[in-house]
Coordinates of C-alpha atoms in Angstrom, one line a residue:
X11 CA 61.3 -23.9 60.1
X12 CA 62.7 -26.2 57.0
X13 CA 62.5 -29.9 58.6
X14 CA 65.5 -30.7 60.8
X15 CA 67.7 -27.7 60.1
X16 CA 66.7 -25.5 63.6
X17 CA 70.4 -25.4 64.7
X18 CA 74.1 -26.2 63.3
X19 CA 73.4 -24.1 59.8
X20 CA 76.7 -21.9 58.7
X21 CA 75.7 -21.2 55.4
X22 CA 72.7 -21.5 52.7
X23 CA 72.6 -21.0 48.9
X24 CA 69.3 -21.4 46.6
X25 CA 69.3 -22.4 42.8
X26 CA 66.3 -22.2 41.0
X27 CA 64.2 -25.1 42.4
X28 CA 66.2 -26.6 45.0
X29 CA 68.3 -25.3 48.3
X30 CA 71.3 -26.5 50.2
X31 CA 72.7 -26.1 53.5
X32 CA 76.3 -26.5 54.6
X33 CA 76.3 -27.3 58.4
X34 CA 78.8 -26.5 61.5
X35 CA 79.6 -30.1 60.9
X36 CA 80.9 -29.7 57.1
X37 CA 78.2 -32.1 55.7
X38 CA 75.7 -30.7 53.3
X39 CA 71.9 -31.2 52.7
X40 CA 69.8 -30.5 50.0
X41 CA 66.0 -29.9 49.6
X42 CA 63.6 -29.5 46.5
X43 CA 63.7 -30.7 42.5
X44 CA 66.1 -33.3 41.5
X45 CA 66.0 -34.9 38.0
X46 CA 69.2 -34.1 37.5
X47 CA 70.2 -35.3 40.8
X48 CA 71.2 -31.7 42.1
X49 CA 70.7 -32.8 45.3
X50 CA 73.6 -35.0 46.0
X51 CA 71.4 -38.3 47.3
X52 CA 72.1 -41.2 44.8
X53 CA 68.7 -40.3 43.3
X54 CA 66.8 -38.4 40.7
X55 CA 63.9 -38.0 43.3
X56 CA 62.2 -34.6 44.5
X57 CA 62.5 -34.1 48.3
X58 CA 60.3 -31.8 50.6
X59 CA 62.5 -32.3 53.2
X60 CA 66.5 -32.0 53.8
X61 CA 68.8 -34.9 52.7
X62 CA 72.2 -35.7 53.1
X63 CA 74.5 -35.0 50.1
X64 CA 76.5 -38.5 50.3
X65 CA 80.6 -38.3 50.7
X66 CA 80.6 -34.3 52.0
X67 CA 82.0 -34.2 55.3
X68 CA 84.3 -31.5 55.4
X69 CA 82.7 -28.7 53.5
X70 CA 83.5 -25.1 53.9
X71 CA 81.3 -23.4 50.8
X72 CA 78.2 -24.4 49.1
X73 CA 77.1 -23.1 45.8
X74 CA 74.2 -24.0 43.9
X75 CA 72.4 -23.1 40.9
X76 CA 69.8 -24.2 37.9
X77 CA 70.4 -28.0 38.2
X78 CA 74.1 -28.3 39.5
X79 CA 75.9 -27.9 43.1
X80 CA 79.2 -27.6 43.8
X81 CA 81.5 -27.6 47.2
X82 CA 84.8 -26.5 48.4
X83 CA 86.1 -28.9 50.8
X84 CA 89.2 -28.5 53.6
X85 CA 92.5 -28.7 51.0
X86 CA 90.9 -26.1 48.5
X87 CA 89.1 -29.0 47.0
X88 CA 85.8 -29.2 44.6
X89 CA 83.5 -31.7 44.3
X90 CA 80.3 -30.8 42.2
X91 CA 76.5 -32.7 41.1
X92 CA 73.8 -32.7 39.3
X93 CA 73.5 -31.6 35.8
X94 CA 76.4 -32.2 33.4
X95 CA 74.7 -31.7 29.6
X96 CA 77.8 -28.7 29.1
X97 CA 80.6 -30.3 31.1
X98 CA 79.4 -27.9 33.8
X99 CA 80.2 -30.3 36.8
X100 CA 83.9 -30.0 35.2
X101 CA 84.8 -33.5 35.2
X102 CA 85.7 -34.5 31.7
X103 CA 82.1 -35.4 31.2
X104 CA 78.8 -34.6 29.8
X105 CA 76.7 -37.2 32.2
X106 CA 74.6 -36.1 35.6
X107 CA 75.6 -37.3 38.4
X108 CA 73.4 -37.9 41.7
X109 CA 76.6 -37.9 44.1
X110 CA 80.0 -35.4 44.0
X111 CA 82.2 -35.5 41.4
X112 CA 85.6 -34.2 42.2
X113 CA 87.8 -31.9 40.2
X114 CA 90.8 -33.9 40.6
X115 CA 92.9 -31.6 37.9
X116 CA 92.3 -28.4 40.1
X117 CA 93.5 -27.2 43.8
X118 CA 93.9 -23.9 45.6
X119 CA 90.2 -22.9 45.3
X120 CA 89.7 -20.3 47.5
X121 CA 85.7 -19.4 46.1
X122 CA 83.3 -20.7 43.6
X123 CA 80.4 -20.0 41.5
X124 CA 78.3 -21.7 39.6
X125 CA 76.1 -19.8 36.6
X126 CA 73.2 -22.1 34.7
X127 CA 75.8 -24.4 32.8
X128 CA 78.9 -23.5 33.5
X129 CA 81.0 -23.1 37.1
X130 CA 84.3 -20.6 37.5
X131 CA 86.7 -21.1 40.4
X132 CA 88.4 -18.0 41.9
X133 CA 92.1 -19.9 43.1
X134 CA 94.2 -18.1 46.5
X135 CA 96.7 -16.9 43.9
X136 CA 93.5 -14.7 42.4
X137 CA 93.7 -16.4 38.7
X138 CA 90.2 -17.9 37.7
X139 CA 89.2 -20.9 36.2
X140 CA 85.9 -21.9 34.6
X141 CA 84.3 -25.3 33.2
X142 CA 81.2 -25.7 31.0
X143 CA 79.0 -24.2 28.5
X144 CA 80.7 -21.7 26.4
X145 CA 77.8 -20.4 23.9
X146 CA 78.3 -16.7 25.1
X147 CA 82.2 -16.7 25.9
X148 CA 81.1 -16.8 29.7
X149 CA 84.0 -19.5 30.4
X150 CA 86.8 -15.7 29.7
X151 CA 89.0 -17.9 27.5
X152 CA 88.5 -16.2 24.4
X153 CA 86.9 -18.8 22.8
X154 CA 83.4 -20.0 22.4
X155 CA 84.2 -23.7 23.0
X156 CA 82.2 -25.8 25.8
X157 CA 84.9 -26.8 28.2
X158 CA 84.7 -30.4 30.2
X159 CA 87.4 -29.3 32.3
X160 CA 89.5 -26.4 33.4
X161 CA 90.4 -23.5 31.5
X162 CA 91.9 -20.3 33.0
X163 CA 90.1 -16.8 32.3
X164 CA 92.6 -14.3 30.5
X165 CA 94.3 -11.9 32.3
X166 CA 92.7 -12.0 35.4
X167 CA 95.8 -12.1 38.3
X168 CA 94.4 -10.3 41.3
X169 CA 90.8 -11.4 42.2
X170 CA 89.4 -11.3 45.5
X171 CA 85.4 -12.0 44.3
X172 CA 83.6 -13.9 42.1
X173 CA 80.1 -14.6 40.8
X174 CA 78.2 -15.9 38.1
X175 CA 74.4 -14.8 36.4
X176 CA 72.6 -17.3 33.7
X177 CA 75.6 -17.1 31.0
X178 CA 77.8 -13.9 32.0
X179 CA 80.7 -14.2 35.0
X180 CA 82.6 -11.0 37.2
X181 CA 85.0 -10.8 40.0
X182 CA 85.8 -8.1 41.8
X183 CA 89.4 -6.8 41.9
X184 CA 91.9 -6.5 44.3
X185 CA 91.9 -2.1 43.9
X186 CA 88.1 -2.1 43.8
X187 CA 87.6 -2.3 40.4
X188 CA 85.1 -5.2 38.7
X189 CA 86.0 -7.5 35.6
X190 CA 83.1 -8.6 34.0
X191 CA 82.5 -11.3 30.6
X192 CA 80.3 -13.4 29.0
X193 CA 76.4 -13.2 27.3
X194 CA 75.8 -9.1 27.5
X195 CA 72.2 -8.9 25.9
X196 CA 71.5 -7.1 28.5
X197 CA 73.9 -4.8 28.9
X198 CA 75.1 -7.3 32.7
X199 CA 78.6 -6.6 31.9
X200 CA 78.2 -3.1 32.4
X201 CA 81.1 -2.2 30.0
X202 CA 78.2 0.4 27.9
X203 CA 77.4 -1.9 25.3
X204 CA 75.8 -5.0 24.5
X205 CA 77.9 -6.8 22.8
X206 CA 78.9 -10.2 24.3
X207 CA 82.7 -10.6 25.2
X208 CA 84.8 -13.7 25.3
X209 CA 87.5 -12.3 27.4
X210 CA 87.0 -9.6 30.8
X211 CA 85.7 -6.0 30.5
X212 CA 85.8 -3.1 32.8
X213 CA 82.8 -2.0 34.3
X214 CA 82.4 1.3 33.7
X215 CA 83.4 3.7 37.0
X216 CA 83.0 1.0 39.2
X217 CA 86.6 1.6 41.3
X218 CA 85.9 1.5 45.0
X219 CA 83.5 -2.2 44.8
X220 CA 84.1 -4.2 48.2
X221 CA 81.7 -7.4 46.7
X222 CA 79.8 -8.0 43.8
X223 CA 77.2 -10.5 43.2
X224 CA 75.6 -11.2 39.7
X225 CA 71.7 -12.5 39.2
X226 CA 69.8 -14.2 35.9
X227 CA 71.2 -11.1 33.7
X228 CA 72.0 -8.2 35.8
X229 CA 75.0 -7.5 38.6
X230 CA 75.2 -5.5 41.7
X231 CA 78.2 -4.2 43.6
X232 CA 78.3 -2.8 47.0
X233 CA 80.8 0.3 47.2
X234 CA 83.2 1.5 49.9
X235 CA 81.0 4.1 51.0
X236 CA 77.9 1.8 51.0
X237 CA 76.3 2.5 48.3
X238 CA 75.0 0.4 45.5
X239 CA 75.4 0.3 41.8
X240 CA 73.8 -2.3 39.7
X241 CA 73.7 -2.6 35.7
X242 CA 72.2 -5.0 33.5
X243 CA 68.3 -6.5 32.6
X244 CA 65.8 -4.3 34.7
X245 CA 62.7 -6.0 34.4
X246 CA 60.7 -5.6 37.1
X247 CA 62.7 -2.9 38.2
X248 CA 66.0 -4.9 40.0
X249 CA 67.8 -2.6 39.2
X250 CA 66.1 -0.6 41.9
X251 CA 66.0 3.2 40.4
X252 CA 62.6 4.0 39.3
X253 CA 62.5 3.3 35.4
X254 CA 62.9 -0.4 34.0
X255 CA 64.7 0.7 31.5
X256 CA 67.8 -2.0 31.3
X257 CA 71.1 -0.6 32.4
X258 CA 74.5 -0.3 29.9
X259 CA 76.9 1.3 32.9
X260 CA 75.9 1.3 36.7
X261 CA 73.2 3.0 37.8
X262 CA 72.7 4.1 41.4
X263 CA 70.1 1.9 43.9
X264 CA 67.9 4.8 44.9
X265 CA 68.5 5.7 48.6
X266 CA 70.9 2.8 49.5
X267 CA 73.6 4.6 51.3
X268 CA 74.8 2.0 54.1
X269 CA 74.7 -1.2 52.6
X270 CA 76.3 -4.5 54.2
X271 CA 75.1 -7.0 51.7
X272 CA 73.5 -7.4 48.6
X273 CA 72.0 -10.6 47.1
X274 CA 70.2 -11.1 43.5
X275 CA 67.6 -13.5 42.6
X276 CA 66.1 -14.3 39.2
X277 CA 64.1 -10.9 38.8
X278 CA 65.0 -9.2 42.1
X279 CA 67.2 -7.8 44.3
X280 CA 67.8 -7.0 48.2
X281 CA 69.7 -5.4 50.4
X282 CA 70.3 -4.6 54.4

């Protein structure tokens, strides 16, 4: 059992080094590496243990990733932490912070991801908007340009998803259908190429997707009938067919069929 966390848990996320829990009670504590003060405490110091994140107390989401956190808060609100060298906390800034930060220039938040520098919000009108490093276009703008703040992805009106790998970003549409954008090295925007894009691509035959989640450099999706498709990096085989040969267009997880949920990690994937 992680120290103090045997009850009143609602929801856990893990970033590379360190893990957060949102409780029943909409506070927020965080475990593991901090220099950048990704843990939310007022320090810079590792803990082994869980630790309050100070000023959360009415959290609904938690999101964490390399060195960064963020939250949505009752009202839609954002508040993010930790590292801050590409503006990815989104708060006009390039300093870490130990404690929340919050987005004052952005409301209506209805989901959020956070990728290794840079953070996209999916809003309740289904418009995104991202913050942070830009190197591979993974902010949708159509611009390689590090933002500090907000700016909107193009042409995205109806998503219901979202989620974020090391530098590429997808949502999932409101038809089924999966928008994907960003880095594309190896081939994670599943569009049959791998060139990078600054703006969203299609997945290629992915039109029945009911979630989609997104790992260092490959993406999975979950479709109506259960099954799985990823594309993307395959090292290691996370791709899970049998070669780990990486993946231009989705390939087919051999002999998922009923899938609930999927979830991606650095080099792995898993599913029940």
């Amino acid at each position: 059992d992680v120290t103090g966390l045997t009850s009143g848990v609602s929801a856990i996320d893990a970033g590379a080094q360190h893990t957060c829990a949102l409780l029943s009670s909409g506070t927020v504590k965080c475990w593991g590496y901090n220099v950048y003060g990704q843990l939310g405490n007022g320090t810079t110091t590792d803990s082994a243990s869980p630790t309050p994140v100070l000023g959360i107390t009415a959290a609904t989401a938690v999101s964490t990733t390399y060195n960064h956190t963020c939250v949505i808060q009752i009202g839609r609100t954002v508040l993010c932490w930790g590292e801050n060298t590409s503006g990815q906390l989104g708060n006009g800034s390039t300093t870490h912070s130990a404690t929340p930060s919050l987005l004052s220039d952005i409301i209506g938040i209805d989901a959020i991801a956070t990728g290794e520098k840079h953070t996209c919000a999916l809003l309740i009108n289904g418009t995104v908007q991202c913050w942070g490093e830009n190197f591979h276009g993974q902010l949708g703008n159509g611009t390689t340009t590090h933002a500090q703040t907000k700016v909107s992805v193009l042409g995205i009106t109806n998503a219901t998803a979202i989620t974020a790998g090391a530098n590429h970003t997808c949502v999932l549409l409101a038809e089924g259908s999966v928008n994907c954008w960003g880095g594309n090295s190896y081939s994670q925007l599943g569009n049959g190429n791998t060139t990078q894009s600054f703006i969203p691509v299609a997945v290629y035959g992915v039109t029945d997707a009911t979630s989609v989640v997104s790992g260092l450099n490959h993406t999975c999706a979950i479709l109506s009938d259960g099954a799985v498709n990823c594309w993307g990096g395959n090292a290691y085989g996370k791709l899970g067919e049998p070669s780990a040969i990486d993946a231009s267009t989705p390939v087919s997880v051999f002999g998922r069929t009923e899938a609930a949920q999927v979830a991606t990690g650095l080099d792995h994937t898993c599913t029940r």
